[in-house]
Amino acid sequence: MEMLIHYTGLPQGMDQEEFKLAVANLLEDDGWLTGSGEDENGHYLELELEDEKVNPKHCIVAVRGYLCGAGFPRDTALELAGVATNIYG
C-alpha cells in the first residue's frame, strides 16, 4: 500500500535526511521509503507499507503519531489511495 506524507516544512532543527531516517527507523521491516521530492504544494515523502504480513493501519497510526509528536506544521497530511487527510484532523 502506497502512502504519501505531504508537508510544507520540517520541525525546527530537523533536516530532510533526519526526517527520512526517522521514518525509515519507525517503519523498520513494515514499510520503506520509495521516493521524495517537491510539488506545487510543498514537499512529499513516498512510502510503501507492507500489507501482506502486517495490517498497514498500524504503520499509518505510528507515522501519524510521530509527525504530530515531532511538531510538524498544521497543514501536514497523509495521503492514502489518492485521499489526503490532515494529521491533526
CSV table of C-alpha atoms in Angstrom, one decimal:
chain,number,residue,atom,x,y,z
A,1,MET,CA,0.0,0.0,0.0
A,2,GLU,CA,1.4,3.4,-1.0
A,3,MET,CA,1.3,6.3,1.4
A,4,LEU,CA,2.4,9.9,0.9
A,5,ILE,CA,3.4,12.4,3.5
A,6,HIS,CA,2.7,16.0,2.3
A,7,TYR,CA,4.4,18.7,4.3
A,8,THR,CA,5.4,22.4,3.8
A,9,GLY,CA,8.1,22.5,6.4
A,10,LEU,CA,10.1,20.5,9.0
A,11,PRO,CA,10.2,21.0,12.7
A,12,GLN,CA,12.9,23.4,13.9
A,13,GLY,CA,16.3,21.7,13.9
A,14,MET,CA,15.4,18.8,11.6
A,15,ASP,CA,16.7,18.4,8.1
A,16,GLN,CA,15.4,16.3,5.2
A,17,GLU,CA,17.8,13.4,5.8
A,18,GLU,CA,17.0,13.2,9.5
A,19,PHE,CA,13.3,13.1,8.6
A,20,LYS,CA,13.8,10.3,6.1
A,21,LEU,CA,16.0,8.3,8.6
A,22,ALA,CA,13.4,8.8,11.4
A,23,VAL,CA,10.6,7.5,9.2
A,24,ALA,CA,12.7,4.5,7.9
A,25,ASN,CA,13.6,3.6,11.5
A,26,LEU,CA,9.9,3.9,12.6
A,27,LEU,CA,8.7,1.5,9.9
A,28,GLU,CA,11.6,-1.0,10.3
A,29,ASP,CA,10.5,-4.0,8.2
A,30,ASP,CA,6.9,-2.9,7.9
A,31,GLY,CA,7.5,-0.4,5.1
A,32,TRP,CA,10.1,1.5,3.2
A,33,LEU,CA,10.8,4.9,1.6
A,34,THR,CA,10.3,4.8,-2.2
A,35,GLY,CA,10.7,8.5,-3.0
A,36,SER,CA,10.7,12.1,-2.0
A,37,GLY,CA,10.6,15.5,-3.7
A,38,GLU,CA,8.8,18.7,-4.1
A,39,ASP,CA,5.4,19.5,-5.8
A,40,GLU,CA,3.2,22.6,-6.2
A,41,ASN,CA,2.1,22.3,-2.5
A,42,GLY,CA,5.5,21.8,-0.8
A,43,HIS,CA,7.4,18.5,-0.1
A,44,TYR,CA,6.4,14.9,-0.1
A,45,LEU,CA,7.8,11.6,1.2
A,46,GLU,CA,6.5,8.5,-0.6
A,47,LEU,CA,6.3,5.2,1.4
A,48,GLU,CA,5.4,1.7,0.6
A,49,LEU,CA,3.7,-0.1,3.5
A,50,GLU,CA,3.8,-3.8,3.9
A,51,ASP,CA,0.3,-5.1,3.7
A,52,GLU,CA,0.7,-8.9,3.2
A,53,LYS,CA,2.1,-9.7,6.7
A,54,VAL,CA,1.2,-6.6,8.7
A,55,ASN,CA,-2.0,-4.6,9.0
A,56,PRO,CA,-1.0,-1.2,7.4
A,57,LYS,CA,-3.2,0.6,9.9
A,58,HIS,CA,-0.5,0.1,12.5
A,59,CYS,CA,2.1,1.8,10.3
A,60,ILE,CA,-0.3,4.7,9.5
A,61,VAL,CA,-1.0,5.3,13.1
A,62,ALA,CA,2.7,5.1,14.0
A,63,VAL,CA,3.7,7.6,11.3
A,64,ARG,CA,0.8,10.0,12.2
A,65,GLY,CA,1.8,9.8,15.9
A,66,TYR,CA,5.5,10.5,15.0
A,67,LEU,CA,4.6,13.5,12.8
A,68,CYS,CA,2.3,15.1,15.5
A,69,GLY,CA,4.8,14.4,18.3
A,70,ALA,CA,7.7,15.9,16.3
A,71,GLY,CA,5.8,19.1,15.8
A,72,PHE,CA,5.2,19.1,12.0
A,73,PRO,CA,3.3,22.1,10.6
A,74,ARG,CA,-0.5,22.0,11.0
A,75,ASP,CA,-1.0,21.6,7.2
A,76,THR,CA,0.9,18.3,7.1
A,77,ALA,CA,-1.2,15.5,5.6
A,78,LEU,CA,-1.1,11.7,4.9
A,79,GLU,CA,-2.4,10.5,1.5
A,80,LEU,CA,-3.7,7.0,1.0
A,81,ALA,CA,-5.5,5.9,-2.2
A,82,GLY,CA,-5.5,9.4,-3.5
A,83,VAL,CA,-7.2,10.9,-0.4
A,84,ALA,CA,-5.2,13.3,1.8
A,85,THR,CA,-6.1,13.7,5.4
A,86,ASN,CA,-4.6,16.3,7.8
A,87,ILE,CA,-2.6,14.6,10.6
A,88,TYR,CA,-4.1,16.8,13.2
A,89,GLY,CA,-7.7,16.4,12.0
